[in-house]
CSV table of C-alpha atoms in Angstrom, one decimal:
chain,number,residue,atom,x,y,z
A,20,MET,CA,26.4,82.3,-14.0
A,21,GLY,CA,25.4,85.9,-14.9
A,22,PRO,CA,25.1,88.8,-11.9
A,23,ASN,CA,22.1,88.5,-9.5
A,24,SER,CA,19.6,91.1,-10.9
A,25,SER,CA,16.9,89.9,-8.5
A,26,ARG,CA,15.4,92.8,-6.6
A,27,PRO,CA,17.5,93.5,-3.2
A,28,ARG,CA,15.3,92.1,-0.1
A,29,THR,CA,15.1,95.2,1.9
A,30,ASP,CA,12.3,93.3,4.3
A,31,LEU,CA,15.0,91.5,5.4
A,32,PRO,CA,17.4,93.8,7.8
A,33,TYR,CA,20.1,91.4,7.7
A,34,LEU,CA,20.8,91.4,4.0
A,35,ARG,CA,20.7,95.1,3.9
A,36,ARG,CA,24.6,95.5,4.1
A,37,ARG,CA,24.9,93.4,0.9
A,38,ILE,CA,23.3,95.8,-1.5
A,39,LYS,CA,25.9,97.9,-3.2
A,40,PRO,CA,25.8,101.8,-3.2
A,41,GLY,CA,23.9,102.7,-6.2
A,42,ALA,CA,21.3,99.9,-5.4
A,43,ALA,CA,20.9,101.2,-2.0
A,44,ALA,CA,20.2,104.5,-3.2
A,45,ALA,CA,17.3,103.4,-5.3
A,46,ALA,CA,15.9,101.3,-2.4
A,47,PRO,CA,12.7,102.4,-1.1
A,48,VAL,CA,13.2,104.2,2.3
A,49,VAL,CA,12.1,102.2,5.1
A,50,ALA,CA,10.8,104.0,7.9
A,51,ALA,CA,12.2,103.2,11.6
A,52,PRO,CA,9.7,101.2,13.3
A,53,ALA,CA,11.1,103.4,16.4
A,54,ALA,CA,8.6,106.2,15.6
A,55,ALA,CA,5.6,104.1,16.2
A,56,PRO,CA,3.2,105.7,18.4
A,57,VAL,CA,2.5,103.4,21.4
A,58,SER,CA,-0.6,104.2,23.2
A,59,ALA,CA,-0.7,104.9,27.1
A,60,PRO,CA,-3.5,105.0,29.8
A,61,ALA,CA,-5.1,108.2,30.0
A,62,SER,CA,-4.0,108.5,33.7
A,63,ALA,CA,-0.8,107.1,33.0
A,64,SER,CA,2.1,108.9,34.9
A,65,LEU,CA,5.3,107.6,33.6
A,66,SER,CA,8.6,107.5,35.7
A,67,LEU,CA,11.5,106.9,33.8
A,68,GLY,CA,14.5,107.0,36.0
A,69,ARG,CA,15.6,110.2,36.9
A,70,THR,CA,15.4,112.8,34.0
A,71,ALA,CA,11.7,112.4,34.1
A,72,THR,CA,10.7,112.5,37.5
A,73,ALA,CA,13.2,114.7,38.4
A,74,ALA,CA,11.1,117.7,35.7
A,75,ALA,CA,7.9,116.0,36.7
A,76,PRO,CA,7.5,114.8,40.7
A,77,SER,CA,3.7,113.3,40.9
A,78,GLY,CA,4.1,113.2,44.9
A,79,GLY,CA,7.1,113.0,45.8
A,80,GLY,CA,9.1,110.7,47.7
A,81,LEU,CA,11.9,110.5,45.2
A,82,SER,CA,15.1,112.4,45.8
A,83,LEU,CA,17.1,112.8,42.8
A,84,SER,CA,20.5,113.9,41.8
A,85,ARG,CA,21.2,116.7,39.4
A,86,PRO,CA,19.7,114.7,35.8
A,87,PRO,CA,21.5,115.6,32.7
A,88,SER,CA,19.4,118.1,30.9
A,89,ALA,CA,16.7,116.7,29.2
A,90,PRO,CA,14.5,119.1,27.8
A,91,ALA,CA,12.0,116.8,26.1
A,92,ALA,CA,11.5,115.1,29.6
A,93,SER,CA,11.2,118.6,30.9
A,94,SER,CA,8.5,119.1,29.0
A,95,ALA,CA,6.4,116.0,30.1
A,96,PRO,CA,3.3,117.1,32.0
A,97,SER,CA,2.8,115.7,35.5
A,98,GLY,CA,-0.7,114.7,35.4
A,99,SER,CA,-2.3,114.1,32.3
A,100,ALA,CA,0.5,113.0,30.0
A,101,GLY,CA,2.1,112.6,27.1
A,102,LEU,CA,5.8,112.0,27.4
A,103,SER,CA,8.2,112.6,24.4
A,104,LEU,CA,11.6,111.2,24.4
A,105,SER,CA,14.3,112.0,21.6
A,106,ARG,CA,12.5,113.8,18.6
A,107,PRO,CA,9.4,112.1,17.4
A,108,ALA,CA,8.4,112.7,14.1
A,109,PRO,CA,6.8,116.2,13.5
A,110,THR,CA,3.5,115.2,12.0
A,111,ALA,CA,0.4,116.7,12.2
A,112,THR,CA,-1.4,114.4,14.4
A,113,ALA,CA,1.5,114.6,17.0
A,114,GLN,CA,0.8,118.3,17.6
A,115,SER,CA,-2.8,118.0,17.3
A,116,SER,CA,-3.1,115.3,20.0
A,117,GLY,CA,-4.8,116.6,22.7
A,118,SER,CA,-3.8,116.4,26.4
A,119,GLY,CA,-6.1,114.0,27.4
A,120,SER,CA,-5.0,111.6,24.7
A,121,SER,CA,-1.8,110.5,26.4
A,122,SER,CA,0.2,108.9,24.3
A,123,LEU,CA,3.8,107.7,24.5
A,124,VAL,CA,6.5,108.5,21.8
A,125,LEU,CA,9.7,106.5,21.9
A,126,GLY,CA,11.2,108.3,18.8
A,127,GLY,CA,14.9,109.0,17.5
A,128,ARG,CA,16.7,110.0,14.6
A,129,GLY,CA,15.4,107.3,12.5
A,130,GLY,CA,12.0,108.3,13.1
A,131,SER,CA,12.5,111.7,12.2
A,132,GLN,CA,14.2,111.3,9.2
A,133,ALA,CA,11.6,108.9,7.8
A,134,ALA,CA,8.4,111.2,8.9
A,135,PRO,CA,7.0,113.1,6.1
A,136,ALA,CA,7.4,117.2,5.7
A,137,PRO,CA,5.5,118.8,7.9
A,138,SER,CA,3.6,120.9,5.0
A,139,SER,CA,4.6,120.1,1.7
A,140,HIS,CA,3.5,123.1,0.3
A,141,GLN,CA,5.4,125.1,2.3
A,142,ALA,CA,8.5,123.5,1.5
A,143,THR,CA,8.2,124.0,-2.0
A,144,ARG,CA,7.2,127.6,-1.5
A,145,THR,CA,10.4,128.6,0.6
A,146,ALA,CA,14.0,127.2,1.5
A,147,PRO,CA,14.0,127.4,5.1
A,148,PRO,CA,16.4,129.8,6.8
A,149,SER,CA,19.5,128.7,7.0
A,150,HIS,CA,19.6,129.1,10.8
A,151,ALA,CA,16.2,127.6,11.1
A,152,LYS,CA,15.9,124.5,13.2
A,153,PRO,CA,12.9,122.0,13.5
A,154,SER,CA,10.9,123.5,16.5
A,155,PRO,CA,10.5,121.4,19.3
A,156,THR,CA,6.8,123.7,19.9
A,157,ARG,CA,5.7,121.1,17.1
A,158,LEU,CA,5.8,118.5,19.4
A,159,LEU,CA,3.8,119.8,22.1
A,160,PHE,CA,0.2,118.6,23.2
A,161,ALA,CA,-2.4,120.8,23.1
A,162,ALA,CA,-2.9,122.7,26.5
A,163,PRO,CA,-5.0,125.8,27.8
A,164,GLY,CA,-3.7,129.2,27.8
A,165,ILE,CA,-3.4,131.8,30.6
A,166,ASP,CA,-6.7,133.3,29.1
A,167,ASP,CA,-8.3,129.8,29.8
A,168,VAL,CA,-7.3,129.4,33.4
A,169,ARG,CA,-7.8,131.4,36.6
A,170,GLN,CA,-6.1,128.8,38.9
A,171,LEU,CA,-3.7,125.8,38.4
A,172,ASP,CA,-4.6,123.0,40.7
A,173,GLU,CA,-5.2,119.2,40.3
A,174,HIS,CA,-7.7,119.5,37.8
A,175,THR,CA,-6.1,122.0,35.6
A,176,PRO,CA,-2.1,121.7,36.5
A,177,MET,CA,-0.5,123.5,33.5
A,178,VAL,CA,-1.1,126.4,31.1
A,179,ARG,CA,1.1,127.4,28.1
A,180,LEU,CA,1.7,130.9,27.3
A,181,ASN,CA,2.3,132.0,23.4
A,182,ALA,CA,5.3,133.0,21.9
A,183,ARG,CA,4.3,136.8,22.5
A,184,GLN,CA,3.6,136.4,26.3
A,185,SER,CA,6.0,134.1,26.9
A,186,ALA,CA,8.9,137.1,25.4
A,187,ILE,CA,7.5,140.3,26.4
A,188,GLY,CA,8.1,142.4,29.4
A,189,THR,CA,8.3,140.4,32.8
A,190,LEU,CA,6.7,137.6,34.4
A,191,LEU,CA,5.9,138.5,38.2
A,192,VAL,CA,4.9,136.0,40.4
A,193,THR,CA,3.8,137.0,44.0
A,194,GLY,CA,3.6,135.3,47.0
A,195,ALA,CA,6.7,133.1,46.5
A,196,GLY,CA,9.2,132.4,49.3
A,197,ALA,CA,11.8,131.0,47.7
A,198,ILE,CA,12.8,130.7,43.5
A,199,ALA,CA,15.6,128.4,41.8
A,200,TRP,CA,16.4,128.6,38.0
A,201,GLU,CA,18.4,126.9,35.5
A,202,THR,CA,19.6,128.5,32.6
A,203,MET,CA,20.3,126.9,29.0
A,204,ASP,CA,23.9,126.6,29.7
A,205,LYS,CA,22.9,124.6,32.7
A,206,THR,CA,23.9,127.0,35.6
A,207,THR,CA,21.6,127.1,38.2
A,208,GLY,CA,21.1,129.3,41.2
A,209,GLY,CA,18.1,130.1,44.0
A,210,ALA,CA,17.2,132.9,46.3
A,211,THR,CA,14.5,133.4,48.9
A,212,VAL,CA,12.7,136.7,49.5
A,213,ARG,CA,14.4,137.1,52.7
A,214,GLY,CA,17.6,138.2,50.5
A,215,ASP,CA,19.2,134.5,50.9
A,216,ALA,CA,21.0,133.2,47.6
A,217,ALA,CA,22.6,130.2,46.3
A,218,GLY,CA,24.1,128.8,43.2
A,219,THR,CA,24.8,131.0,40.3
A,220,PRO,CA,23.3,134.5,39.8
A,221,SER,CA,22.0,134.9,36.2
A,222,ARG,CA,22.2,138.2,35.1
A,223,THR,CA,20.9,139.3,31.4
A,224,ALA,CA,21.9,142.1,28.8
A,225,GLY,CA,20.1,144.8,30.2
A,226,ASN,CA,21.5,144.3,33.6
A,227,ARG,CA,18.6,142.7,35.3
A,228,PRO,CA,18.6,138.9,36.9
A,229,LEU,CA,17.1,136.6,34.7
A,230,VAL,CA,15.3,135.6,37.4
A,231,GLY,CA,15.0,137.0,40.7
A,232,PHE,CA,13.3,138.9,43.3
A,233,GLN,CA,12.2,142.3,43.8
A,234,GLU,CA,11.2,143.3,47.1
A,235,GLN,CA,8.3,140.5,47.7
A,236,ASP,CA,7.8,139.8,44.0
A,237,ALA,CA,9.7,137.2,41.8
A,238,LEU,CA,10.4,138.3,38.4
A,239,VAL,CA,11.3,136.6,35.2
A,240,SER,CA,12.7,139.1,32.3
A,241,LEU,CA,11.1,137.3,29.4
A,242,ARG,CA,13.2,139.1,26.9
A,243,HIS,CA,15.6,136.3,27.5
A,244,VAL,CA,13.3,133.9,27.6
A,245,ARG,CA,15.2,131.6,25.4
A,246,THR,CA,18.3,131.6,28.0
A,247,LEU,CA,16.2,130.0,30.6
A,248,ARG,CA,15.5,126.6,30.8
A,249,ARG,CA,13.2,126.3,33.8
A,250,ALA,CA,12.4,128.0,37.1
A,251,LEU,CA,10.6,126.9,40.3
A,252,PHE,CA,8.6,129.2,42.8
A,253,MET,CA,7.7,127.9,46.0
A,254,GLY,CA,5.2,129.6,48.1
A,255,ARG,CA,4.7,128.7,52.1
A,256,GLY,CA,1.4,130.7,52.0
A,257,PRO,CA,-0.6,132.0,53.6
A,258,ALA,CA,-1.5,133.8,50.5
A,259,PRO,CA,-1.6,132.0,47.4
A,260,LEU,CA,0.9,132.2,44.4
A,261,GLY,CA,-0.1,135.0,42.1
A,262,VAL,CA,1.2,135.1,38.1
A,263,ARG,CA,0.8,138.1,36.2
A,264,ILE,CA,2.2,138.9,32.6
A,265,PHE,CA,2.6,142.1,30.2
A,266,ASP,CA,-0.8,141.9,28.9
A,267,GLY,CA,-2.4,141.7,31.9
A,268,ALA,CA,-3.4,138.2,32.2
A,269,THR,CA,-3.3,136.3,35.7
A,270,LEU,CA,-3.5,133.1,37.4
A,271,THR,CA,-3.1,131.9,40.8
A,272,VAL,CA,-1.4,128.5,42.7
A,273,PRO,CA,-3.7,127.8,45.7
A,274,ALA,CA,-1.6,128.1,49.2
A,275,PRO,CA,-0.6,125.2,51.2
A,276,SER,CA,-3.4,123.4,52.6
A,277,ASN,CA,-3.8,120.0,54.4
A,278,GLY,CA,-0.3,119.1,54.4
A,279,GLN,CA,0.1,119.7,50.7
A,280,MET,CA,1.8,122.7,48.7
A,281,PHE,CA,1.7,123.8,45.2
A,282,VAL,CA,5.4,124.4,43.5
A,283,LEU,CA,4.9,126.6,40.5
A,284,SER,CA,7.3,124.9,37.8
A,285,LEU,CA,8.3,127.1,34.4
A,286,LEU,CA,9.7,125.6,31.8
A,287,GLN,CA,10.9,126.9,28.5
A,288,ILE,CA,10.5,124.9,25.3
A,289,GLY,CA,11.1,126.4,21.9
A,290,GLY,CA,10.6,129.8,23.4
A,291,LEU,CA,6.9,128.9,24.7
A,292,LEU,CA,6.7,128.9,28.5
A,293,GLU,CA,4.4,126.3,30.5
A,294,LEU,CA,3.6,126.5,33.9
A,295,ARG,CA,2.7,123.7,36.0
A,296,ALA,CA,1.2,123.3,39.4
A,297,GLU,CA,3.1,120.6,41.0
A,298,PRO,CA,1.7,119.4,44.3
A,299,LEU,CA,4.3,118.0,46.8
A,300,PRO,CA,4.3,117.8,50.9
A,301,GLU,CA,4.3,120.6,52.6
A,302,ARG,CA,6.8,119.5,54.8
A,303,MET,CA,9.4,119.3,52.0
A,304,THR,CA,12.2,121.9,52.8
A,305,ASP,CA,13.4,124.1,49.8
A,306,GLN,CA,16.4,122.1,49.6
A,307,GLU,CA,14.2,118.7,49.4
A,308,ILE,CA,12.5,120.6,46.6
A,309,TRP,CA,15.5,121.4,44.4
A,310,ALA,CA,16.2,117.6,44.3
A,311,GLU,CA,13.2,116.6,43.9
A,312,PHE,CA,13.2,118.6,40.9
A,313,GLY,CA,16.9,117.8,40.1
A,314,PHE,CA,18.7,120.8,41.2
A,315,THR,CA,22.0,120.9,42.1
A,316,MET,CA,23.5,124.6,42.6
A,317,THR,CA,26.3,125.4,40.5
A,318,HIS,CA,28.7,127.6,42.9
A,319,HIS,CA,32.1,127.0,41.1
A,320,VAL,CA,30.8,128.2,38.1
A,321,ALA,CA,29.6,131.3,39.6
A,322,ALA,CA,33.5,131.9,41.2
A,323,GLN,CA,35.1,131.0,38.0
A,324,ARG,CA,33.1,133.6,35.8
A,325,GLU,CA,33.6,136.5,38.1
A,326,ARG,CA,37.3,135.8,38.1
A,327,GLY,CA,37.4,135.7,34.2
B,10,MET,CA,18.9,156.0,-3.8
B,11,GLY,CA,20.5,156.4,-0.7
B,12,ASN,CA,19.6,158.3,2.6
B,13,LEU,CA,16.1,159.2,3.2
B,14,VAL,CA,14.3,161.5,4.9
B,15,PRO,CA,11.4,161.0,7.4
B,16,GLY,CA,8.5,160.7,5.4
B,17,ALA,CA,10.0,160.3,2.2
B,18,ASN,CA,9.8,157.1,-0.3
B,19,ALA,CA,11.4,155.0,-2.5
B,20,ALA,CA,10.5,152.6,-5.3
B,21,LEU,CA,12.0,149.2,-4.8
B,22,THR,CA,10.8,146.8,-7.5
B,23,ALA,CA,10.3,149.5,-10.2
B,24,GLU,CA,13.7,150.6,-10.0
B,25,ASN,CA,15.2,147.2,-9.6
B,26,PRO,CA,13.4,144.9,-12.1
B,27,GLY,CA,13.3,141.2,-10.9
B,28,LEU,CA,13.8,142.0,-7.2
B,29,ALA,CA,11.8,139.7,-5.3
B,30,LYS,CA,13.9,139.0,-2.2
B,31,VAL,CA,15.0,142.0,0.2
B,32,LEU,CA,16.9,142.1,3.5
B,33,VAL,CA,15.6,144.6,5.8
B,34,GLY,CA,18.6,145.5,8.1
B,35,MET,CA,18.1,147.8,11.5
B,36,GLY,CA,20.7,149.1,13.7
B,37,TRP,CA,21.4,151.0,16.7
B,38,GLU,CA,23.6,151.6,19.4
B,39,THR,CA,22.9,152.4,23.1
B,40,ILE,CA,24.9,154.3,25.7
B,41,PRO,CA,26.2,151.5,28.0
B,42,SER,CA,24.7,151.9,31.8
B,43,LEU,CA,25.7,150.2,35.1
B,44,GLY,CA,21.9,149.9,36.0
B,45,PRO,CA,19.0,148.3,34.3
B,46,GLN,CA,19.5,149.3,30.8
B,47,ALA,CA,16.8,150.0,28.1
B,48,GLU,CA,16.8,146.5,25.6
B,49,LEU,CA,15.2,147.5,22.1
B,50,VAL,CA,13.4,144.6,20.6
B,51,PRO,CA,12.7,144.9,16.6
B,52,PHE,CA,9.9,143.2,15.2
B,53,ALA,CA,7.8,143.4,11.9
B,54,VAL,CA,4.2,143.2,11.1
B,55,LEU,CA,2.1,142.3,7.9
B,56,CYS,CA,-0.6,144.6,7.7
B,57,ASP,CA,-3.5,144.5,5.7
B,58,SER,CA,-5.1,147.4,4.0
B,59,SER,CA,-6.8,149.0,6.9
B,60,GLY,CA,-3.3,149.1,8.8
B,61,ALA,CA,-3.7,146.0,11.2
B,62,ALA,CA,-2.1,143.0,11.6
B,63,LEU,CA,-3.6,139.9,9.5
B,64,SER,CA,-3.6,138.1,12.7
B,65,ASN,CA,-1.3,137.8,16.0
B,66,ASP,CA,0.9,135.3,14.0
B,67,HIS,CA,2.0,138.1,11.7
B,68,MET,CA,4.1,139.5,14.2
B,69,VAL,CA,7.5,138.8,13.5
B,70,PHE,CA,10.1,139.0,16.2
B,71,PHE,CA,12.7,136.9,18.0
B,72,ASN,CA,10.8,134.5,19.5
B,73,GLN,CA,8.4,134.1,16.5
B,74,ILE,CA,10.9,134.5,14.0
B,75,ALA,CA,9.0,133.8,10.9
B,76,SER,CA,5.8,134.6,9.5
B,77,ALA,CA,3.1,131.9,8.6
B,78,ASP,CA,3.6,132.1,5.4
B,79,GLY,CA,7.3,132.0,5.4
B,80,SER,CA,7.8,135.3,3.7
B,81,VAL,CA,9.0,137.2,6.7
B,82,VAL,CA,12.0,135.5,8.5
B,83,PHE,CA,14.4,137.2,11.1
B,84,ALA,CA,17.5,136.1,9.4
B,85,GLY,CA,21.0,137.0,11.1
B,86,ASP,CA,22.4,140.1,13.1
B,87,ASP,CA,25.1,141.6,11.2
B,88,ASP,CA,23.1,144.7,11.7
B,89,THR,CA,21.8,144.5,15.0
B,90,GLU,CA,18.8,142.4,13.2
B,91,GLN,CA,18.1,141.3,9.9
B,92,ILE,CA,15.1,140.6,8.2
B,93,ASP,CA,14.4,138.5,5.0
B,94,VAL,CA,11.5,139.5,3.1
B,95,ASP,CA,10.7,137.4,0.0
B,96,LEU,CA,8.4,139.4,-2.0
B,97,SER,CA,7.0,137.0,-3.8
B,98,LEU,CA,5.7,135.3,-0.9
B,99,VAL,CA,3.9,137.8,0.5
B,100,PRO,CA,0.1,137.1,0.6
B,101,ALA,CA,-1.9,139.4,-1.2
B,102,ASP,CA,-3.8,140.6,1.1
B,103,VAL,CA,-0.7,142.5,2.8
B,104,ALA,CA,-0.6,145.8,2.0
B,105,LYS,CA,2.3,146.8,3.8
B,106,ILE,CA,5.1,145.3,6.4
B,107,ALA,CA,6.1,147.9,9.2
B,108,PHE,CA,9.1,147.7,11.1
B,109,ILE,CA,9.3,148.8,14.8
B,110,VAL,CA,11.4,149.0,17.6
B,111,TYR,CA,10.1,148.9,21.1
B,112,VAL,CA,11.5,149.0,24.6
B,113,ASP,CA,11.0,145.6,26.3
B,114,PRO,CA,8.5,146.7,29.1
B,115,ASP,CA,10.4,145.3,31.7
B,116,THR,CA,8.7,146.0,35.2
B,117,ARG,CA,12.5,147.2,36.3
B,118,GLY,CA,12.6,150.3,34.8
B,119,ASN,CA,12.4,149.7,31.1
B,120,GLY,CA,13.9,153.1,29.9
B,121,THR,CA,13.2,155.0,26.7
B,122,PHE,CA,14.8,155.6,23.5
B,123,SER,CA,17.2,158.6,25.1
B,124,SER,CA,20.0,155.8,25.7
B,125,VAL,CA,19.8,155.3,21.8
B,126,ARG,CA,22.2,156.5,19.0
B,127,SER,CA,22.7,155.9,15.4
B,128,ALA,CA,19.6,154.4,14.4
B,129,TYR,CA,18.9,153.1,11.2
B,130,ILE,CA,16.9,151.0,9.1
B,131,ARG,CA,17.8,149.8,5.2
B,132,VAL,CA,16.7,148.0,2.7
B,133,ALA,CA,19.4,145.6,0.4
B,134,THR,CA,19.0,142.9,-2.2
B,135,ALA,CA,19.2,139.6,-1.1
B,136,GLU,CA,23.1,139.6,-1.9
B,137,ASN,CA,23.5,142.5,0.8
B,138,ARG,CA,23.9,145.3,-1.5
B,139,GLU,CA,22.2,148.3,0.0
B,140,LEU,CA,19.3,149.9,-2.0
B,141,VAL,CA,18.3,152.7,0.2
B,142,ARG,CA,19.0,153.3,3.9
B,143,PHE,CA,17.3,156.0,6.7
B,144,ASN,CA,19.0,157.1,9.9
B,145,VAL,CA,16.4,157.5,12.1
B,146,PRO,CA,16.4,161.0,13.8
B,147,ILE,CA,16.2,160.2,17.5
B,148,SER,CA,15.7,163.6,19.2
B,149,ALA,CA,13.8,164.6,22.4
B,150,ALA,CA,13.4,160.5,22.9
B,151,ASP,CA,13.0,160.6,26.8
B,152,ASN,CA,9.5,159.5,26.7
B,153,ILE,CA,9.6,157.5,23.5
B,154,THR,CA,9.6,153.9,24.3
B,155,ALA,CA,8.8,152.5,21.0
B,156,MET,CA,9.4,153.5,17.3
B,157,MET,CA,8.0,152.8,13.7
B,158,PHE,CA,11.4,153.0,11.8
B,159,GLY,CA,10.2,152.5,8.4
B,160,GLU,CA,7.5,150.0,6.1
B,161,LEU,CA,7.6,148.1,2.9
B,162,TYR,CA,4.2,148.8,0.8
B,163,ARG,CA,2.6,148.0,-2.1
B,164,HIS,CA,2.0,150.3,-5.0
B,165,ARG,CA,0.0,148.9,-7.7
B,166,ASP,CA,2.2,146.0,-8.6
B,167,ASP,CA,5.4,147.0,-6.8
B,168,TRP,CA,6.9,147.5,-3.7
B,169,LYS,CA,7.9,150.6,-2.2
B,170,PHE,CA,9.9,151.5,1.1
B,171,ARG,CA,8.6,154.7,3.3
B,172,ALA,CA,11.2,156.1,5.9
B,173,LEU,CA,8.9,156.6,9.2
B,174,GLY,CA,10.7,157.7,12.5
B,175,GLN,CA,7.7,157.5,14.5
B,176,GLY,CA,7.8,157.6,17.9
B,177,TYR,CA,5.2,156.0,20.7
B,178,SER,CA,5.4,157.3,24.1
B,179,THR,CA,3.0,154.1,24.8
B,180,GLY,CA,5.4,151.6,23.9
B,181,LEU,CA,4.3,148.4,22.6
B,182,ALA,CA,0.9,148.5,24.1
B,183,GLY,CA,0.4,151.3,22.1
B,184,VAL,CA,1.8,150.1,19.2
B,185,ALA,CA,-0.1,146.6,19.6
B,186,LYS,CA,-3.3,148.5,19.8
B,187,ASP,CA,-3.1,150.7,16.9
B,188,PHE,CA,-1.7,147.1,14.9
B,189,ARG,CA,-4.7,145.4,16.6
B,190,ILE,CA,-2.1,142.6,18.2
B,191,ASP,CA,-2.9,140.7,21.0
B,192,THR,CA,0.1,140.9,23.2
């Protein structure tokens, strides 16, 4: 009896282990089924345990301990949403899907590997720089810019700044009574306009706070935007929150009314800043809001660094 | 080739046949300060024949590290900043690539070039063999908040480098206006 010369059965997963290495190399690549998109209702607000709700509260009621860092979950919009877990394939359809076409993408490494190159002609023209990584911005859904929106509210809950707006000068927030921040190294801190502070101060190489108050205004040093993971700006009124960036563009977030307040949430995703107005009950304390967003202040890190 | 003076130029591809990629290194030192200090940000702009940026996406800096065509890429920090330029990939409608450094316009005192020393720009081969260097003269820089260090430009079928050292007192906003970039 001669050797088995039949074609490998790649359609039967349990048989794949029997393929010899040489034959395996020649076998066609099978796309991971996990990369297949799953449609979700347009209005769906998906809550997946602690990490998702921590970054995207949709009305309160959840008290969360600090979740593990989950940038992908943090990018999930609270109102209209597509939720991306892990790294879905960087396809053109993922990039072009509008905010109204909410889609849930549950993809892992398999999906990414099986995905086609985002731009085949670019790949052939130039080798990517050695330090280049797949940009998470490729996964972002379409969003309005700050020039398109005057006010963030229930109807227009978020805007995304472009790469230049996100990285030049200072982002200024007026009307905030308290702020909280989390850096990319997972240290967190908070401060109030009255001068109270908690957690870990975060200073930049320019000897300025990464996020902090100067007199009545909260400021974010955008030169170091990539070291900031997220921040919260809490306004108790009576004035609305106001946002201004280097190019002069502004927007506002409504002051509390009828028992509801908006927290301005800032997320950094691949160097781009997303600003969101998150509705919460006005009765919530700052500490409850921290918990709602999964913040736990990192006191011990600050003490250790000062000794070092 | 060697050190240039402001306004001088150097032939790159004409004197180095086969030169398809260059490394542009920029560097400087700043006098340390206990308080808020100037934070310098280098960037490159791909310009058309009128001197304007081809588009906003043709400004390459730390938060937009490659041009859309892949010809200009922020590469590393052996100098304060290194930028790879693949001359063969530069679109035909790009007449020059300007290399500029601005002081980040932080509202909490952004500073000027007065605290900057030993600024330079150099052009090297892809293997980091230095072809030309320009030590940027920085004097009376108390009101300088952005500076053009130099530029690569087309000359017929070749690429040349010009040393500039041209300061702006209007900072990034002035630079953006000149290059017609929406910041």
